[in-house]
Coordinates of C-alpha atoms in Angstrom, one line a residue:
M1 CA 135.9 26.0 38.9
E2 CA 136.9 28.2 36.0
A3 CA 135.1 31.2 34.3
T4 CA 134.2 28.9 31.2
G5 CA 133.3 25.5 32.2
S6 CA 130.2 24.6 33.6
P7 CA 129.4 24.6 37.5
N8 CA 130.4 22.0 40.0
Q9 CA 128.0 19.5 40.7
A10 CA 127.4 19.9 44.2
L11 CA 126.0 22.9 42.9
F12 CA 122.7 22.3 42.2
F13 CA 122.4 20.7 45.8
V14 CA 122.6 24.6 47.4
L15 CA 120.8 25.9 45.6
A16 CA 118.1 24.8 46.0
Y17 CA 117.8 25.5 49.8
L18 CA 119.1 29.7 49.0
P19 CA 117.0 32.4 49.9
L20 CA 115.9 34.0 47.0
Q21 CA 117.6 37.7 47.4
Q22 CA 120.9 35.3 47.7
L23 CA 119.4 33.2 44.6
L24 CA 119.6 36.1 42.6
V25 CA 123.4 37.3 43.4
T26 CA 124.5 34.2 42.5
S27 CA 122.7 34.2 39.6
Q28 CA 124.5 37.8 38.1
V29 CA 128.0 36.2 39.9
C30 CA 129.4 34.4 36.3
K31 CA 127.4 33.3 33.2
S32 CA 127.8 30.0 34.5
F33 CA 125.7 30.5 37.6
R34 CA 123.3 32.3 36.0
D35 CA 122.4 29.6 32.7
A36 CA 122.9 27.3 35.9
I37 CA 119.9 28.8 37.8
S38 CA 117.3 29.9 35.0
D39 CA 117.1 26.4 33.3
D40 CA 116.8 24.8 36.7
V41 CA 113.0 24.2 36.8
L42 CA 113.2 22.4 40.5
I43 CA 115.5 25.4 42.1
W44 CA 111.9 28.0 41.0
L45 CA 109.2 25.0 41.9
N46 CA 109.1 27.0 45.7
L47 CA 108.9 31.4 45.1
V48 CA 109.1 33.0 48.5
V49 CA 109.2 36.8 48.8
E50 CA 110.0 38.7 51.9
R51 CA 111.9 41.7 53.0
P52 CA 113.6 43.4 51.5
L53 CA 112.4 41.9 48.0
S54 CA 109.0 42.3 48.3
L55 CA 108.7 46.2 48.7
R56 CA 110.0 46.1 45.5
L57 CA 107.9 43.5 43.8
T58 CA 105.4 44.1 41.7
D59 CA 103.1 41.9 38.7
Q60 CA 105.3 42.2 36.6
I61 CA 108.5 40.7 37.9
L62 CA 106.1 38.3 40.3
I63 CA 105.1 36.8 36.3
K64 CA 109.1 37.0 35.2
L65 CA 110.2 34.5 38.3
A66 CA 106.5 33.0 38.6
S67 CA 107.6 31.7 35.1
K68 CA 110.7 29.8 35.6
A69 CA 108.8 26.9 37.2
S70 CA 107.4 26.3 34.0
G71 CA 103.7 26.2 35.4
R72 CA 104.8 23.7 38.2
L73 CA 104.7 26.2 40.7
G74 CA 103.5 24.7 43.8
T75 CA 104.1 27.4 46.8
L76 CA 104.3 30.6 47.0
A77 CA 104.4 32.7 49.1
L78 CA 104.4 36.9 49.5
L79 CA 105.0 38.3 52.9
D80 CA 103.9 41.9 52.4
C81 CA 104.3 42.8 48.4
V82 CA 102.2 45.5 48.7
K83 CA 102.6 46.8 45.1
I84 CA 101.1 42.9 44.5
T85 CA 97.6 43.8 42.5
D86 CA 95.0 40.9 41.8
E87 CA 95.5 40.4 38.4
G88 CA 99.1 39.8 38.9
L89 CA 98.1 37.4 41.0
L90 CA 95.2 35.9 38.9
R91 CA 97.5 35.7 36.2
V92 CA 100.3 33.9 38.5
V93 CA 97.7 31.2 38.8
N94 CA 96.1 30.7 36.3
A95 CA 99.8 29.9 35.0
N96 CA 100.8 27.3 37.5
P97 CA 97.3 25.1 38.3
L98 CA 99.1 23.0 40.2
L99 CA 100.0 25.2 43.4
N100 CA 98.2 24.1 46.5
K101 CA 100.2 27.1 48.6
L102 CA 99.2 29.8 48.7
Y103 CA 100.8 32.6 50.9
V104 CA 100.5 36.1 50.9
P105 CA 100.1 37.9 54.4
G106 CA 100.6 41.4 54.8
C107 CA 99.8 42.2 50.5
T108 CA 97.7 44.7 50.3
G109 CA 97.0 45.4 47.3
L110 CA 94.9 42.7 47.0
T111 CA 91.7 42.6 47.7
P112 CA 88.7 40.0 48.7
E113 CA 87.3 39.6 45.4
G114 CA 90.9 38.6 43.7
I115 CA 91.2 36.0 46.5
G116 CA 88.0 35.1 46.1
E117 CA 89.1 34.5 42.2
V118 CA 91.8 32.7 43.1
V119 CA 91.0 30.4 45.1
K120 CA 88.5 29.3 42.9
T121 CA 90.1 29.3 40.0
L122 CA 92.8 26.7 41.9
A123 CA 89.7 25.1 43.5
A124 CA 89.5 24.5 40.0
T125 CA 92.8 23.1 38.1
S126 CA 94.2 21.7 41.4
S127 CA 93.4 18.8 43.6
T128 CA 96.0 19.3 45.9
F129 CA 96.1 23.4 47.1
S130 CA 95.2 22.9 50.1
S131 CA 96.8 25.8 52.4
L132 CA 96.0 29.5 51.9
K133 CA 97.3 33.0 54.4
I134 CA 95.7 35.3 54.4
N135 CA 96.3 37.8 56.9
G136 CA 96.8 41.5 56.5
I137 CA 94.0 41.7 53.5
Y138 CA 92.1 43.7 54.3
N139 CA 87.4 44.3 54.9
I140 CA 87.4 40.1 54.5
N141 CA 84.4 40.0 56.3
K142 CA 81.7 36.8 57.4
E143 CA 81.0 36.1 53.8
D144 CA 84.0 36.5 52.0
F145 CA 85.4 33.7 55.0
L146 CA 83.3 31.3 54.4
I147 CA 84.0 31.2 50.5
L148 CA 86.9 30.8 50.8
Q149 CA 86.9 27.4 53.5
S150 CA 84.0 26.2 50.8
N151 CA 86.8 26.2 48.7
I152 CA 90.1 24.5 50.4
F153 CA 89.6 20.9 51.1
D154 CA 91.1 20.6 54.9
T155 CA 91.6 17.0 56.5
T156 CA 94.3 18.7 59.2
K157 CA 93.3 19.1 62.3
A158 CA 94.6 23.3 63.2
K159 CA 96.7 23.2 67.0
P160 CA 96.5 25.3 68.8
R161 CA 98.2 29.3 67.6
F162 CA 99.8 31.0 70.3
Y163 CA 100.7 34.8 69.8
H164 CA 104.1 34.6 70.8
M165 CA 105.4 31.5 68.6
Y166 CA 103.6 33.1 65.5
S167 CA 104.3 35.9 63.1
S168 CA 102.7 36.6 60.3
S169 CA 106.1 37.8 58.7
S170 CA 108.1 34.9 58.7
F171 CA 107.8 32.1 55.6
R172 CA 108.7 29.3 58.5
S173 CA 106.0 30.7 60.9
L174 CA 103.5 30.5 58.2
D175 CA 104.7 26.6 56.8
E176 CA 104.1 25.4 60.1
D177 CA 100.9 26.3 60.8
A178 CA 98.8 23.2 59.6
R179 CA 95.4 25.3 59.0
A180 CA 94.3 25.6 55.6
I181 CA 93.5 29.4 56.1
D182 CA 95.4 31.6 58.9
V183 CA 92.6 33.5 60.1
E184 CA 89.0 32.4 61.5
I185 CA 86.0 34.4 62.7
C186 CA 87.0 35.4 66.6
P187 CA 84.2 34.0 69.2
K188 CA 84.3 37.0 70.8
C189 CA 83.6 40.1 67.9
K190 CA 83.0 37.6 65.6
E191 CA 84.9 39.8 62.8
V192 CA 87.5 37.1 60.8
K193 CA 91.1 37.4 61.6
L194 CA 94.3 35.3 63.6
V195 CA 92.7 34.3 66.3
F196 CA 94.9 32.9 69.8
H197 CA 94.6 30.1 72.8
C198 CA 96.4 31.2 76.2
P199 CA 99.1 28.7 76.3
K200 CA 98.6 28.7 80.7
E201 CA 94.2 28.4 79.7
N202 CA 92.3 26.8 76.5
V203 CA 89.5 27.9 77.3
C204 CA 90.5 31.9 76.9
K205 CA 90.7 32.1 73.0
G206 CA 90.6 35.1 70.3
C207 CA 91.4 38.2 68.1
F208 CA 94.2 40.2 70.3
Q209 CA 92.5 42.9 69.7
C210 CA 89.9 40.7 72.4
I211 CA 92.1 39.6 73.9
P212 CA 95.8 41.4 74.9
R213 CA 98.4 38.8 74.9
C214 CA 102.1 39.1 76.7
E215 CA 105.0 39.4 73.5
V216 CA 106.8 36.7 75.5
C217 CA 105.3 34.4 76.9
G218 CA 101.8 34.4 75.3
R219 CA 98.9 34.7 78.1
C220 CA 96.2 36.9 78.5
I221 CA 96.4 40.3 80.2
S222 CA 94.2 42.1 81.0
K223 CA 94.4 46.3 80.5
Q224 CA 91.7 47.3 83.6
D225 CA 94.6 45.7 86.4
E226 CA 97.8 47.4 85.7
D227 CA 99.1 44.9 88.2
E228 CA 99.5 42.8 85.8
F229 CA 101.4 43.9 82.6
G230 CA 105.0 45.6 82.5
E231 CA 105.5 49.4 81.1
T232 CA 107.7 49.0 77.2
I233 CA 110.5 51.2 75.6
C234 CA 108.3 50.0 72.6
N235 CA 104.3 49.6 74.0
D236 CA 103.9 46.6 73.3
I237 CA 102.6 44.2 76.5
V238 CA 105.2 42.9 78.5
C239 CA 102.7 40.4 81.2
L240 CA 104.6 41.0 85.1
N241 CA 105.9 37.7 85.0
C242 CA 108.1 38.7 82.0
W243 CA 108.7 42.0 82.4
L244 CA 111.2 41.1 85.8
C245 CA 113.4 39.2 84.1
L246 CA 114.0 41.0 80.5
P247 CA 117.2 43.8 81.2
K248 CA 116.3 47.2 81.4
C249 CA 117.3 50.3 79.6
N250 CA 120.2 51.6 82.2
H251 CA 118.0 55.3 82.5
C252 CA 114.5 54.5 82.2
N253 CA 115.0 51.5 83.0
K254 CA 112.1 50.0 80.3
P255 CA 112.3 47.0 78.7
F256 CA 112.4 46.7 74.7
C257 CA 110.4 43.2 73.5
P258 CA 112.5 40.3 72.2
R259 CA 110.2 41.2 68.1
H260 CA 111.6 44.9 68.6
A261 CA 115.0 44.4 70.5
G262 CA 115.5 42.8 67.1
E263 CA 114.3 45.5 64.9
Q264 CA 116.5 47.4 66.3
G265 CA 119.7 45.8 64.9
F266 CA 120.6 44.3 68.7
D267 CA 120.0 42.0 70.6
H268 CA 120.3 43.2 74.1
L269 CA 118.6 40.0 75.6
G270 CA 121.4 38.7 76.5
S271 CA 123.2 41.1 78.0
Q272 CA 122.4 43.5 81.2
E273 CA 124.1 46.6 80.3
F274 CA 121.9 49.1 76.8
I275 CA 120.4 52.8 76.8
C276 CA 117.1 53.2 74.7
W277 CA 117.7 54.9 71.7
I278 CA 114.9 57.5 73.6
C279 CA 116.7 58.0 76.8
Q280 CA 119.8 58.4 74.0
T281 CA 117.6 61.1 71.8
K282 CA 117.2 63.0 75.5
S283 CA 120.2 63.2 76.8
S284 CA 121.8 64.0 73.5
T285 CA 118.8 67.4 73.0
N286 CA 119.7 68.2 76.5
N287 CA 123.4 68.4 75.9
W288 CA 122.3 70.4 72.8
E289 CA 120.3 72.6 74.5
E290 CA 123.8 73.3 77.8
N291 CA 125.9 74.0 74.6

């Protein structure tokens, strides 16, 4: 493509599949790319903000990005965007009456009152609003939940949700969850939280605080019975059967759970040889003291 020419038509098909961070980087390559991305409304109909951009997103930036959809925003997913406030979110919602999916898990700057106002606005302006994800927002009580529930038209029958297969920090996981609202009233503690089923026992249902579950297979585990789970480096709960299958540190004989293995920047699950960072630190400290 020549620098002064129009973008190749194939570019438009690719842009719709780029994550937001890559889309913003691509827009800085040249003027043609910048204009193509800025002027194409279809690219911005589904706005998904994930890490690392989520930690930097402010109300002003959100309003600017959402304006690119020209009032036709269909999906707004803000994952762990802690700087977003009730006022900023409401401004975006008021400007986009066709919004049908709103995902704001981990947006701790939002309040139950603010979410309630946003949902009431969408219920009054959008006949297609059908999905709300709010796990991680503080102080949502039973009354708040019932108000939210009454303002969302729900015709789907929710499938069981399994702990090991769900991640509130993953847009794909959120979008695949067919529930109108991700949280519900826990049958055990009566608090508004994420509620999980046991893959081996349908009657076992509750939030993670009420029913601890294995990070690998999602089955329920009793903390009173030490024979049911094995100790991990990251202190997460893993049932004994899964613990036996996980590769262990060569020094302390403890495994990482799969989630923390990825966060450490390596995938040791396919390898039998690794030394955890705790043992590496202890070894370095001992060597320093000896010297």
